[in-house]
Each structure stands twice: as C-alpha cells, then as structure tokens.
Amino acid sequence: MAPSLSPIRSHHVAVIGAGAAGLVAARELRREGHSVVVFERQKQVGGTWIYTDHVEPDPLSVDPTRPVVHSSVYATLRTNLPRECMGYRDFPFVARSGDQRRFPSHGEVLAYLQEFAKEFAIEEVIRFETAVERVAPATEGGNGKWRVESTEKEKRVRRDEVYDAVVVCNGHYIEPRLAEIPGISSWPGKEMHSHNYRIPEPFKDQVVVLIGNSASAVDISRDIAGHAKEVHVAGRSNPADTFIKQPGYSNLWMHSMIERVNKDGSVVFKTGKRFWLMLSCIALELAPWLSFIGIPWQVVPFPLFELQSKWIAGVLSGRIMLPSKEDMMEDIKSLYATLEAQGIQKRYTHRMGIAQFEYNDWLATQCGCPGTEEWRKEMYLTTGVRKRAKPETYRDEWEDHHLISQASQDFSLYTH
C-alpha cells in the first residue's frame, strides 16, 4: 500500500498543460481539496485544439532548435466522434451558438474547453506563457516531493519551486513520430510531418504519399485529394498485397507499407508497385507523486481524462489506496506477457479500443462514481463501424437517434 498517504490529506500539486487533460485534472484535484498550479506555455487554454496557421520551419519537426508550434490541428479538421460521446461526463458538450453539427470543427471544441475552464474557475490557477524546463526529485534521497523549474516568457521570470506531486498532461501530438524508410536519406522528394499540415492548396497537381492509417491520415488524404494529382496512403497494418482505389475518388489509393524509396524520386510499396513523386497513467517507482494523464489512445479521450484525474486526486488524498508495488509490477508483467502472446508490439501497449470501457469502469469503481454510460459505449462503437464503412459521410449521416435521446436524458441532470 502507500503508507505515506494519510486520509484525507491535501497536497500542493503542479499540473503541466492546460489542454483537455490538464483542465479536468486541475478541477478534480481542487474538488478533492488539493491546491493546484497549472503551467501552460501558450497564451490560452485548449492545448492541441488551438488552431494556428503558423507551421514550424522544419517540415519534419525534428530540429531540436526549432521554434515549436504546439498544435497539429489543420484548417478543415472536424471531430471523429459525436459531441455527445466525447464531452466530459458531467459537463455535456451540447450545441449552443456557433457550430451546431454533431461532429463539429476544432473551433467548437476549443470553445467548449474555454467554457469548461470558465465554469470551474480554472484560469485563476493557470500560469500562461510559462514553460516547464525541468522536473526532478526535490532531494537526492527522495522524500516524495518534486522540484519544478519553469520560465515565464513575458516577464522573463524563472521559478524554482517544490511541489508534493506532479501531474503531467502534455498530450500526444507535439513531438512527431517518423517512419523509418530505407533510402529516405537520398530520396529527393519533399517530406513533412502531419503536425505541420494546415491546408491542401500547396499540394496542387502533386503526387503525394501519406504514411498512416488513423483518423488524421483518413481526413488529410481526402483533403489533399481535391487538389493533388494523385494521393497514395501507405498503412503499416495493411496486408502486403493491398492496392485499393478508394470509393468516391479517381486519384486516391490505399497501399501496403512503403518498402523503400529511391534516388530517382520513386516510392516502392510492398506490393512491388512503384510511384514517382513530384519533388514536393503513473510512474510505478514514483507512484503516486508523479502521474500522467491521457497516455492511452484509440479512446474517447475527455471522459477517460476525467476518470484518470478523479482517481489520481483520490489516491493523493489517501481516499483511494494504491495496490502494493509488487502487485502493480505483477499486473505490468501480465500485461506484457499477454501482448507478447498475441503478437502485439510494445508500442501498442497503450492502444485501448474497446478495452477502454473496462478500464474506465475500474477507475469509476475505485472513485465511487458511476461507470461509463451504455449509450456512450454503443455510440463509440457504432461511430467506428460507420467511419470504416462510409469515411466520406459518417459525420453527417447517422441512425443512432435513440442513443442521442438517451444522452439527452442524462444531460438534463446537468446544467451549464
């Protein structure tokens, strides 16, 4: 167990990031009685949902000296989950003024997060334009406390402060992951990471290859197809013989993964086909004093962030007891053994999919609150089916009106 946690105890907690995870973490920590300081290097709340047409000068975003642009949001982005499903559990994401669509634009999500921050007076504990430079144990021997070094940009103020605990909510999408492609160092084409994609017009009349099979690849490929000469999407998980023309487009194909690229500008897929491009939640040993919100993916993020935050807040106060380190280590070993037996690579450790609901319900039980609503589970699953079957129209055509009615009944319990 965690004998150093005396029920019920208040702690001084640093939260890093004021996006969707950091905002709800701050709220739950304060609800539990903790004092909170939120560090946010941007000028406003919202994290990755803050759209900017600025992009980094390094198109691959790998230069460590580059000026970092936080957001990966592109101009035409809409959510890939309906608003009823994706909102916080007790702060419904309902249509008011602005974008009324079920699958709204990024601007509507940002407005929702801004309203959430205002409703729960979170901005009063946020230090904007303040970058966390270093987090380290406060003493060499370790006493559970953490030293947080930060710099406030505008006032050029450096702070070196000690906190009882740190909750990291810095998101997934600021540092790029690049595919390792044989021959790429001598390939003459242009490369960029989707982190720096904003609008499709620069790709007019070009031949473009996208690597990836997730939501952003589906959206961006179709965004670009309206302007490019050809668009080819390479997916690591696609079978080696994949070569499928995408319905509704004369210039969009799905492929297997890229096998290599060549000096002549060509790209070779595992099918052998060749195309030429125009040059164009807690750290185990440090538990619970260092924790991470929002690491799982392929999830409904905001409700998961909320439940993780409730759990961490309760553990820090002593209301919820951690299992022993030995038991937690056994759980980790069991997880990796299961992944290995199923042939799943370690990089997919935090990919949850349908398993998220069992995880969420475990967190809810620990926190003493209701589990995931059945309508939310079904809405997530049916949206996934529609998205795969009709990627062009699933956002604007649906048949789950009974689920919308169930959600509305639950939302009537909350007013904001």
Short mmCIF file of C-alpha atoms in Angstrom, two decimals:
data_model
loop_
_atom_site.label_atom_id
_atom_site.label_comp_id
_atom_site.label_asym_id
_atom_site.label_seq_id
_atom_site.Cartn_x
_atom_site.Cartn_y
_atom_site.Cartn_z
CA MET A 1 0.00 0.00 0.00
CA ALA A 2 1.01 3.65 0.24
CA PRO A 3 1.60 4.27 3.95
CA SER A 4 2.81 7.85 3.45
CA LEU A 5 -0.70 8.90 2.35
CA SER A 6 -2.78 9.83 5.37
CA PRO A 7 -6.53 10.00 4.66
CA ILE A 8 -7.72 12.65 3.96
CA ARG A 9 -4.77 14.88 3.15
CA SER A 10 -4.34 17.93 0.92
CA HIS A 11 -1.26 18.35 -1.26
CA HIS A 12 0.31 21.09 -3.36
CA VAL A 13 0.22 19.78 -6.94
CA ALA A 14 1.78 21.01 -10.20
CA VAL A 15 -0.17 20.24 -13.36
CA ILE A 16 1.73 20.54 -16.64
CA GLY A 17 -0.52 21.57 -19.51
CA ALA A 18 -3.90 23.31 -19.81
CA GLY A 19 -5.43 21.27 -22.60
CA ALA A 20 -8.35 18.87 -22.21
CA ALA A 21 -6.44 16.64 -19.77
CA GLY A 22 -4.85 19.41 -17.71
CA LEU A 23 -8.11 21.31 -17.25
CA VAL A 24 -10.06 18.36 -15.89
CA ALA A 25 -7.06 17.28 -13.79
CA ALA A 26 -7.00 20.72 -12.16
CA ARG A 27 -10.73 20.57 -11.49
CA GLU A 28 -10.64 17.10 -9.94
CA LEU A 29 -7.59 17.86 -7.81
CA ARG A 30 -9.25 21.01 -6.44
CA ARG A 31 -12.51 19.14 -5.82
CA GLU A 32 -10.53 16.68 -3.75
CA GLY A 33 -9.08 19.54 -1.67
CA HIS A 34 -5.62 19.87 -3.19
CA SER A 35 -4.02 23.20 -4.08
CA VAL A 36 -3.05 23.40 -7.74
CA VAL A 37 -0.79 25.38 -10.05
CA VAL A 38 -1.19 24.73 -13.79
CA PHE A 39 1.73 25.50 -16.12
CA GLU A 40 0.76 26.34 -19.71
CA ARG A 41 3.24 27.61 -22.28
CA GLN A 42 0.57 29.02 -24.60
CA LYS A 43 -1.48 32.19 -24.06
CA GLN A 44 -4.77 30.36 -23.56
CA VAL A 45 -6.35 27.06 -22.58
CA GLY A 46 -7.09 24.37 -25.12
CA GLY A 47 -3.81 22.65 -25.92
CA THR A 48 -3.82 20.90 -29.27
CA TRP A 49 -7.26 22.33 -30.10
CA ILE A 50 -5.82 25.83 -30.55
CA TYR A 51 -5.59 26.25 -34.32
CA THR A 52 -2.85 28.35 -35.86
CA ASP A 53 -1.89 28.77 -39.49
CA HIS A 54 1.73 29.02 -38.40
CA VAL A 55 3.85 25.94 -39.01
CA GLU A 56 7.35 25.05 -37.94
CA PRO A 57 10.18 25.96 -40.36
CA ASP A 58 11.43 22.37 -40.13
CA PRO A 59 8.72 20.40 -42.00
CA LEU A 60 9.58 17.17 -40.15
CA SER A 61 9.74 18.90 -36.74
CA VAL A 62 12.91 17.08 -35.72
CA ASP A 63 15.33 20.02 -35.35
CA PRO A 64 15.78 20.46 -31.56
CA THR A 65 16.48 24.19 -32.01
CA ARG A 66 13.25 24.82 -33.94
CA PRO A 67 10.57 27.20 -32.63
CA VAL A 68 7.88 24.76 -31.52
CA VAL A 69 4.29 25.11 -32.72
CA HIS A 70 2.09 23.21 -30.28
CA SER A 71 -0.97 22.39 -32.38
CA SER A 72 -1.31 19.73 -35.06
CA VAL A 73 -4.83 20.89 -35.98
CA TYR A 74 -5.47 21.56 -39.68
CA ALA A 75 -8.00 24.02 -41.07
CA THR A 76 -10.72 21.56 -42.10
CA LEU A 77 -10.49 19.27 -39.06
CA ARG A 78 -13.75 18.04 -37.58
CA THR A 79 -14.09 15.65 -34.66
CA ASN A 80 -14.28 11.94 -35.48
CA LEU A 81 -16.58 11.31 -32.52
CA PRO A 82 -20.04 12.84 -31.97
CA ARG A 83 -20.13 15.64 -29.43
CA GLU A 84 -22.48 13.73 -27.10
CA CYS A 85 -19.92 10.94 -26.79
CA MET A 86 -16.73 12.96 -26.49
CA GLY A 87 -17.61 15.51 -23.79
CA TYR A 88 -16.78 15.33 -20.09
CA ARG A 89 -19.28 13.23 -18.19
CA ASP A 90 -20.80 15.98 -16.05
CA PHE A 91 -20.27 18.88 -18.47
CA PRO A 92 -22.12 17.89 -21.65
CA PHE A 93 -20.74 19.03 -24.99
CA VAL A 94 -24.05 20.27 -26.36
CA ALA A 95 -24.62 22.54 -29.37
CA ARG A 96 -25.24 26.15 -28.46
CA SER A 97 -24.10 29.10 -30.57
CA GLY A 98 -21.50 28.53 -33.25
CA ASP A 99 -21.03 25.18 -34.99
CA GLN A 100 -24.20 23.13 -34.42
CA ARG A 101 -23.01 19.91 -36.11
CA ARG A 102 -22.74 16.61 -34.18
CA PHE A 103 -19.17 16.26 -35.42
CA PRO A 104 -18.07 19.86 -35.00
CA SER A 105 -14.99 21.77 -36.07
CA HIS A 106 -11.89 22.21 -33.95
CA GLY A 107 -13.05 25.73 -33.10
CA GLU A 108 -16.17 24.39 -31.40
CA VAL A 109 -14.10 22.00 -29.27
CA LEU A 110 -11.83 24.88 -28.24
CA ALA A 111 -14.87 26.97 -27.27
CA TYR A 112 -16.16 24.04 -25.17
CA LEU A 113 -12.85 23.76 -23.31
CA GLN A 114 -12.77 27.51 -22.74
CA GLU A 115 -16.29 27.34 -21.30
CA PHE A 116 -15.28 24.43 -19.06
CA ALA A 117 -12.32 26.43 -17.72
CA LYS A 118 -14.56 29.43 -17.06
CA GLU A 119 -17.30 27.38 -15.39
CA PHE A 120 -14.89 25.87 -12.87
CA ALA A 121 -12.68 28.96 -12.44
CA ILE A 122 -9.60 27.07 -13.57
CA GLU A 123 -7.86 30.02 -15.22
CA GLU A 124 -7.22 31.53 -11.80
CA VAL A 125 -4.65 28.81 -11.10
CA ILE A 126 -3.02 28.79 -14.57
CA ARG A 127 0.32 30.43 -15.31
CA PHE A 128 0.11 31.19 -19.01
CA GLU A 129 3.15 31.51 -21.29
CA THR A 130 5.14 29.56 -18.74
CA ALA A 131 7.29 26.65 -19.88
CA VAL A 132 8.36 23.88 -17.53
CA GLU A 133 12.08 23.39 -18.09
CA ARG A 134 12.78 20.61 -15.63
CA VAL A 135 11.04 18.30 -13.16
CA ALA A 136 13.18 16.33 -10.71
CA PRO A 137 13.00 14.85 -7.21
CA ALA A 138 13.47 17.63 -4.68
CA THR A 139 16.13 15.72 -2.76
CA GLU A 140 18.61 13.09 -3.85
CA GLY A 141 17.33 10.58 -1.35
CA GLY A 142 13.75 11.20 -2.39
CA ASN A 143 11.06 12.36 0.01
CA GLY A 144 8.11 12.32 -2.35
CA LYS A 145 8.47 16.00 -3.24
CA TRP A 146 9.29 17.41 -6.67
CA ARG A 147 11.28 20.42 -7.82
CA VAL A 148 9.70 22.19 -10.80
CA GLU A 149 11.79 24.72 -12.74
CA SER A 150 9.83 27.00 -15.05
CA THR A 151 10.24 30.14 -17.12
CA GLU A 152 7.54 32.76 -17.68
CA LYS A 153 8.09 34.12 -21.18
CA GLU A 154 6.65 37.64 -20.98
CA LYS A 155 8.14 38.64 -17.63
CA ARG A 156 11.27 36.55 -18.15
CA VAL A 157 10.77 35.18 -14.67
CA ARG A 158 12.45 31.90 -13.71
CA ARG A 159 10.98 29.95 -10.82
CA ASP A 160 12.36 27.01 -8.89
CA GLU A 161 9.58 25.60 -6.70
CA VAL A 162 8.82 22.47 -4.70
CA TYR A 163 5.54 20.56 -5.04
CA ASP A 164 4.21 17.48 -3.31
CA ALA A 165 3.17 15.91 -6.61
CA VAL A 166 3.29 16.48 -10.36
CA VAL A 167 0.58 15.54 -12.88
CA VAL A 168 1.82 15.60 -16.48
CA CYS A 169 -0.82 16.47 -19.10
CA ASN A 170 1.29 17.45 -22.10
CA GLY A 171 -0.59 15.40 -24.72
CA HIS A 172 0.43 13.15 -27.60
CA TYR A 173 0.72 15.46 -30.53
CA ILE A 174 3.61 17.90 -30.17
CA GLU A 175 6.55 15.60 -30.92
CA PRO A 176 6.43 13.76 -34.25
CA ARG A 177 6.89 10.04 -34.80
CA LEU A 178 8.64 9.36 -38.09
CA ALA A 179 8.61 6.11 -40.04
CA GLU A 180 11.97 4.51 -40.79
CA ILE A 181 12.08 4.13 -44.57
CA PRO A 182 15.03 2.57 -46.41
CA GLY A 183 16.58 5.06 -48.81
CA ILE A 184 14.96 8.16 -47.34
CA SER A 185 18.28 9.97 -46.75
CA SER A 186 18.98 10.15 -50.51
CA TRP A 187 15.38 10.49 -51.73
CA PRO A 188 14.94 13.87 -53.47
CA GLY A 189 11.27 14.47 -52.66
CA LYS A 190 9.82 16.81 -50.07
CA GLU A 191 8.97 15.46 -46.62
CA MET A 192 6.74 16.86 -43.91
CA HIS A 193 5.01 15.59 -40.80
CA SER A 194 1.24 15.98 -40.45
CA HIS A 195 1.96 18.13 -37.38
CA ASN A 196 2.76 20.87 -39.91
CA TYR A 197 -0.19 20.26 -42.26
CA ARG A 198 -2.78 23.05 -42.36
CA ILE A 199 -4.33 23.48 -45.84
CA PRO A 200 -4.34 21.36 -49.04
CA GLU A 201 -3.65 24.04 -51.67
CA PRO A 202 0.19 23.73 -51.59
CA PHE A 203 -0.21 20.14 -52.89
CA LYS A 204 -1.97 21.17 -56.11
CA ASP A 205 -1.07 18.88 -59.05
CA GLN A 206 1.46 16.91 -56.99
CA VAL A 207 1.77 13.18 -56.34
CA VAL A 208 1.56 12.68 -52.57
CA VAL A 209 2.18 9.68 -50.32
CA LEU A 210 0.80 9.67 -46.76
CA ILE A 211 2.00 7.17 -44.18
CA GLY A 212 -0.59 6.18 -41.60
CA ASN A 213 -4.00 4.63 -41.23
CA SER A 214 -5.52 6.56 -38.34
CA ALA A 215 -8.06 9.37 -38.26
CA SER A 216 -5.72 12.15 -39.39
CA ALA A 217 -4.48 10.13 -42.38
CA VAL A 218 -8.07 9.43 -43.48
CA ASP A 219 -9.00 13.12 -43.20
CA ILE A 220 -5.85 14.62 -44.69
CA SER A 221 -5.72 12.19 -47.64
CA ARG A 222 -9.22 13.23 -48.65
CA ASP A 223 -8.50 16.90 -48.01
CA ILE A 224 -5.47 16.76 -50.32
CA ALA A 225 -7.17 14.58 -52.97
CA GLY A 226 -9.29 17.54 -54.02
CA HIS A 227 -6.14 19.35 -55.15
CA ALA A 228 -3.35 16.81 -55.78
CA LYS A 229 -2.76 14.82 -58.95
CA GLU A 230 -2.56 11.54 -57.01
CA VAL A 231 -2.72 10.56 -53.34
CA HIS A 232 -1.36 7.22 -52.09
CA VAL A 233 -1.90 6.13 -48.46
CA ALA A 234 0.55 3.59 -47.01
CA GLY A 235 -0.54 1.71 -43.89
CA ARG A 236 1.78 -0.41 -41.75
CA SER A 237 -1.11 -2.67 -40.73
CA ASN A 238 -2.36 -3.24 -44.29
CA PRO A 239 -1.68 -6.64 -45.88
CA ALA A 240 1.34 -6.75 -48.22
CA ASP A 241 -0.86 -7.09 -51.32
CA THR A 242 -3.04 -4.05 -50.56
CA PHE A 243 -3.74 -1.84 -53.57
CA ILE A 244 -7.27 -0.45 -53.36
CA LYS A 245 -8.76 2.54 -55.10
CA GLN A 246 -10.81 4.47 -52.58
CA PRO A 247 -14.51 4.95 -53.42
CA GLY A 248 -15.61 8.42 -54.44
CA TYR A 249 -12.19 9.45 -55.74
CA SER A 250 -10.39 8.96 -59.04
CA ASN A 251 -6.97 9.78 -57.58
CA LEU A 252 -6.84 8.14 -54.13
CA TRP A 253 -5.38 4.67 -53.39
CA MET A 254 -4.71 2.60 -50.27
CA HIS A 255 -1.45 0.61 -50.21
CA SER A 256 0.64 -1.67 -48.09
CA MET A 257 3.57 -0.07 -46.26
CA ILE A 258 6.42 1.51 -48.22
CA GLU A 259 9.25 -0.93 -48.86
CA ARG A 260 11.83 1.67 -49.95
CA VAL A 261 12.32 4.98 -51.71
CA ASN A 262 14.86 5.64 -54.43
CA LYS A 263 17.20 8.39 -55.61
CA ASP A 264 15.11 8.81 -58.78
CA GLY A 265 12.21 10.05 -56.64
CA SER A 266 10.20 6.84 -56.83
CA VAL A 267 8.41 5.14 -53.94
CA VAL A 268 8.13 1.33 -53.89
CA PHE A 269 5.38 -0.34 -51.87
CA LYS A 270 5.45 -3.91 -50.56
CA THR A 271 3.16 -4.90 -53.41
CA GLY A 272 6.08 -4.04 -55.71
CA LYS A 273 4.13 -1.14 -57.18
CA ARG A 274 6.23 1.95 -57.79
CA PHE A 275 5.16 5.58 -57.99
CA TRP A 276 7.19 8.72 -58.68
CA LEU A 277 6.52 11.83 -56.65
CA MET A 278 6.90 15.38 -57.87
CA LEU A 279 9.56 16.87 -55.65
CA SER A 280 7.45 18.11 -53.34
CA CYS A 281 -1.07 6.82 -16.13
CA ILE A 282 1.50 6.70 -13.19
CA ALA A 283 5.25 6.01 -12.97
CA LEU A 284 5.41 2.85 -10.87
CA GLU A 285 8.53 3.57 -8.80
CA LEU A 286 7.38 7.15 -8.19
CA ALA A 287 3.71 6.45 -7.53
CA PRO A 288 1.62 8.37 -6.81
CA TRP A 289 3.70 11.56 -6.71
CA LEU A 290 4.37 11.61 -10.46
CA SER A 291 1.49 10.71 -12.76
CA PHE A 292 0.50 11.08 -16.40
CA ILE A 293 -3.00 11.81 -17.71
CA GLY A 294 -4.08 10.85 -21.22
CA ILE A 295 -1.45 8.36 -22.37
CA PRO A 296 -3.95 5.74 -23.74
CA TRP A 297 -5.04 6.11 -27.37
CA GLN A 298 -7.88 4.87 -29.55
CA VAL A 299 -10.19 6.02 -26.78
CA VAL A 300 -12.91 8.55 -26.06
CA PRO A 301 -10.40 10.95 -24.55
CA PHE A 302 -12.21 13.53 -22.42
CA PRO A 303 -14.20 11.10 -20.21
CA LEU A 304 -11.08 8.96 -19.78
CA PHE A 305 -9.07 12.03 -18.73
CA GLU A 306 -11.81 12.84 -16.22
CA LEU A 307 -11.80 9.39 -14.61
CA GLN A 308 -8.00 9.21 -14.50
CA SER A 309 -7.96 12.63 -12.84
CA LYS A 310 -10.56 11.65 -10.25
CA TRP A 311 -8.54 8.54 -9.41
CA ILE A 312 -5.22 10.36 -9.08
CA ALA A 313 -6.81 13.08 -6.95
CA GLY A 314 -8.29 10.41 -4.67
CA VAL A 315 -5.03 8.49 -4.41
CA LEU A 316 -3.11 11.64 -3.48
CA SER A 317 -5.60 12.49 -0.75
CA GLY A 318 -5.49 8.98 0.67
CA ARG A 319 -9.16 8.31 -0.03
CA ILE A 320 -8.15 5.67 -2.60
CA MET A 321 -5.36 3.25 -1.73
CA LEU A 322 -2.82 2.09 -4.29
CA PRO A 323 -2.09 -1.63 -4.62
CA SER A 324 1.35 -2.64 -3.43
CA LYS A 325 4.26 -2.03 -5.82
CA GLU A 326 4.66 -5.80 -6.06
CA ASP A 327 1.05 -6.25 -7.17
CA MET A 328 1.34 -3.40 -9.68
CA MET A 329 4.54 -4.88 -11.10
CA GLU A 330 2.83 -8.26 -11.47
CA ASP A 331 -0.01 -6.57 -13.37
CA ILE A 332 2.51 -4.94 -15.72
CA LYS A 333 4.31 -8.24 -16.33
CA SER A 334 1.00 -9.94 -17.00
CA LEU A 335 0.02 -7.23 -19.49
CA TYR A 336 3.27 -7.53 -21.45
CA ALA A 337 3.02 -11.32 -21.42
CA THR A 338 -0.49 -11.07 -22.88
CA LEU A 339 0.65 -8.63 -25.57
CA GLU A 340 3.56 -10.88 -26.49
CA ALA A 341 1.34 -13.96 -26.66
CA GLN A 342 -0.99 -12.10 -29.01
CA GLY A 343 1.90 -10.92 -31.18
CA ILE A 344 1.28 -7.26 -30.30
CA GLN A 345 4.32 -4.97 -30.31
CA LYS A 346 5.14 -2.96 -27.17
CA ARG A 347 4.49 0.30 -28.98
CA TYR A 348 0.80 -0.66 -28.86
CA THR A 349 0.83 -1.04 -25.06
CA HIS A 350 -1.48 1.95 -24.54
CA ARG A 351 -3.79 1.33 -27.50
CA MET A 352 -7.09 0.52 -25.83
CA GLY A 353 -10.03 0.46 -28.25
CA ILE A 354 -12.92 -1.50 -26.74
CA ALA A 355 -10.81 -2.30 -23.64
CA GLN A 356 -11.07 1.34 -22.56
CA PHE A 357 -14.53 0.78 -21.11
CA GLU A 358 -13.41 -1.97 -18.75
CA TYR A 359 -10.53 0.30 -17.69
CA ASN A 360 -12.87 3.29 -17.25
CA ASP A 361 -15.31 1.23 -15.19
CA TRP A 362 -12.46 0.03 -12.95
CA LEU A 363 -11.44 3.65 -12.35
CA ALA A 364 -15.05 4.62 -11.68
CA THR A 365 -15.46 1.81 -9.13
CA GLN A 366 -12.28 2.91 -7.38
CA CYS A 367 -13.55 6.50 -7.29
CA GLY A 368 -17.05 5.57 -6.15
CA CYS A 369 -18.80 7.04 -9.16
CA PRO A 370 -20.95 5.54 -11.97
CA GLY A 371 -19.24 3.68 -14.82
CA THR A 372 -19.43 4.52 -18.50
CA GLU A 373 -22.97 5.03 -19.77
CA GLU A 374 -24.19 2.28 -22.10
CA TRP A 375 -25.27 4.82 -24.70
CA ARG A 376 -21.75 6.28 -24.77
CA LYS A 377 -20.20 2.85 -25.36
CA GLU A 378 -22.67 2.00 -28.12
CA MET A 379 -22.28 5.42 -29.74
CA TYR A 380 -18.50 4.99 -29.83
CA LEU A 381 -18.76 1.52 -31.38
CA THR A 382 -21.42 2.39 -33.98
CA THR A 383 -19.49 5.51 -35.00
CA GLY A 384 -16.42 3.35 -35.61
CA VAL A 385 -18.43 1.00 -37.82
CA ARG A 386 -19.89 3.89 -39.83
CA LYS A 387 -16.50 5.57 -40.14
CA ARG A 388 -14.94 2.46 -41.66
CA ALA A 389 -17.89 1.83 -43.98
CA LYS A 390 -18.52 5.42 -45.08
CA PRO A 391 -15.49 7.62 -44.33
CA GLU A 392 -16.84 10.41 -46.54
CA THR A 393 -20.29 10.76 -44.97
CA TYR A 394 -20.29 9.25 -41.45
CA ARG A 395 -20.08 12.67 -39.83
CA ASP A 396 -23.27 13.90 -41.47
CA GLU A 397 -25.38 10.76 -41.82
CA TRP A 398 -26.32 8.58 -38.83
CA GLU A 399 -29.09 6.37 -37.50
CA ASP A 400 -28.40 6.34 -33.75
CA HIS A 401 -31.17 8.76 -32.82
CA HIS A 402 -32.19 6.52 -29.90
CA LEU A 403 -28.71 6.98 -28.42
CA ILE A 404 -28.93 10.74 -28.81
CA SER A 405 -32.22 10.64 -26.86
CA GLN A 406 -30.62 8.59 -24.08
CA ALA A 407 -27.70 11.02 -23.91
CA SER A 408 -30.08 13.99 -23.73
CA GLN A 409 -31.87 12.41 -20.77
CA ASP A 410 -28.56 12.10 -18.91
CA PHE A 411 -27.54 15.64 -19.90
CA SER A 412 -30.72 17.03 -18.34
CA LEU A 413 -29.17 16.21 -14.95
CA TYR A 414 -26.51 18.83 -15.57
CA THR A 415 -26.95 22.49 -16.42
CA HIS A 416 -24.27 24.84 -17.65
#
